[in-house]
Short mmCIF file of the C-alpha atoms (twelve columns), coordinates in Angstrom:
data_MODEL
# 
_entry.id   MODEL 
# 
loop_
_atom_site.group_PDB 
_atom_site.id 
_atom_site.type_symbol 
_atom_site.label_atom_id 
_atom_site.label_alt_id 
_atom_site.label_comp_id 
_atom_site.label_asym_id 
_atom_site.label_seq_id 
_atom_site.Cartn_x 
_atom_site.Cartn_y 
_atom_site.Cartn_z 
_atom_site.pdbx_PDB_model_num 
ATOM 1  C CA . MET A 1  0.000   0.000  0.000   1 
ATOM 2  C CA . THR A 2  1.256   3.457  -0.844  1 
ATOM 3  C CA . LYS A 3  1.330   6.404  1.462   1 
ATOM 4  C CA . TYR A 4  -1.037  8.454  -0.706  1 
ATOM 5  C CA . PRO A 5  -4.396  7.438  -2.143  1 
ATOM 6  C CA . PRO A 6  -4.687  7.234  -5.934  1 
ATOM 7  C CA . LEU A 7  -5.498  10.489 -7.694  1 
ATOM 8  C CA . ILE A 8  -8.164  8.778  -9.784  1 
ATOM 9  C CA . THR A 9  -10.349 5.814  -8.926  1 
ATOM 10 C CA . ARG A 10 -10.985 2.696  -10.983 1 
ATOM 11 C CA . GLU A 11 -14.608 3.832  -11.407 1 
ATOM 12 C CA . GLN A 12 -13.440 7.135  -12.856 1 
ATOM 13 C CA . ILE A 13 -11.063 5.362  -15.216 1 
ATOM 14 C CA . ASP A 14 -13.865 3.049  -16.355 1 
ATOM 15 C CA . ALA A 15 -16.178 6.033  -16.895 1 
ATOM 16 C CA . ILE A 16 -13.489 7.744  -18.985 1 
ATOM 17 C CA . HIS A 17 -13.057 4.589  -21.075 1 
ATOM 18 C CA . ARG A 18 -16.825 4.384  -21.663 1 
ATOM 19 C CA . GLY A 19 -16.879 8.057  -22.670 1 
ATOM 20 C CA . ASN A 20 -13.945 7.522  -25.020 1 
ATOM 21 C CA . GLU A 21 -15.718 4.589  -26.649 1 
ATOM 22 C CA . LEU A 22 -18.882 6.652  -27.146 1 
ATOM 23 C CA . ASN A 23 -16.780 9.437  -28.681 1 
ATOM 24 C CA . ARG A 24 -15.114 6.959  -31.040 1 
ATOM 25 C CA . GLN A 25 -18.492 5.594  -32.127 1 
ATOM 26 C CA . THR A 26 -19.870 9.101  -32.658 1 
ATOM 27 C CA . LEU A 27 -16.837 10.130 -34.701 1 
ATOM 28 C CA . LYS A 28 -16.948 6.913  -36.726 1 
ATOM 29 C CA . ASN A 29 -20.643 7.420  -37.527 1 
ATOM 30 C CA . GLY A 30 -20.038 11.062 -38.408 1 
ATOM 31 C CA . LEU A 31 -17.173 10.149 -40.715 1 
ATOM 32 C CA . ARG A 32 -19.284 7.498  -42.434 1 
ATOM 33 C CA . ALA A 33 -22.030 10.076 -43.026 1 
ATOM 34 C CA . LEU A 34 -19.480 12.584 -44.341 1 
ATOM 35 C CA . VAL A 35 -17.940 10.030 -46.706 1 
ATOM 36 C CA . SER A 36 -21.413 9.138  -47.952 1 
ATOM 37 C CA . GLU A 37 -22.252 12.800 -48.602 1 
ATOM 38 C CA . VAL A 38 -18.946 13.381 -50.393 1 
ATOM 39 C CA . HIS A 39 -19.548 10.287 -52.514 1 
ATOM 40 C CA . LYS A 40 -23.028 11.534 -53.455 1 
ATOM 41 C CA . GLY A 41 -21.595 14.939 -54.308 1 
ATOM 42 C CA . ASN A 42 -18.913 13.334 -56.444 1 
ATOM 43 C CA . GLN A 43 -21.534 11.308 -58.311 1 
ATOM 44 C CA . GLN A 44 -23.617 14.438 -58.920 1 
ATOM 45 C CA . SER A 45 -20.547 16.332 -60.117 1 
ATOM 46 C CA . GLY A 46 -19.625 13.462 -62.390 1 
ATOM 47 C CA . GLN A 47 -23.113 13.453 -63.876 1 
ATOM 48 C CA . SER A 48 -23.029 17.225 -64.413 1 
ATOM 49 C CA . ILE A 49 -19.633 17.012 -66.111 1 
ATOM 50 C CA . LYS A 50 -20.896 14.192 -68.331 1 
ATOM 51 C CA . GLU A 51 -23.937 16.251 -69.339 1 
ATOM 52 C CA . VAL A 52 -21.789 19.278 -70.190 1 
ATOM 53 C CA . THR A 53 -19.292 17.234 -72.186 1 
ATOM 54 C CA . ASP A 54 -22.130 15.495 -74.057 1 
ATOM 55 C CA . LYS A 55 -23.551 18.898 -75.002 1 
ATOM 56 C CA . TRP A 56 -20.149 20.055 -76.247 1 
ATOM 57 C CA . LYS A 57 -19.763 16.919 -78.357 1 
ATOM 58 C CA . ASN A 58 -23.095 17.504 -80.094 1 
# 
């Protein structure tokens, strides 16, 4: 046993770990949504470019 008590308890450490896991899940979900939106935007841009180039060809 040490002379001083621990600065942080096991319960606090566990709560921090749970919070970190929730943050990771939230970030992961947010990144998935962002990637999906970027992909949709890229598809729309690709379609617009195709339409413009088709008009120039004709």
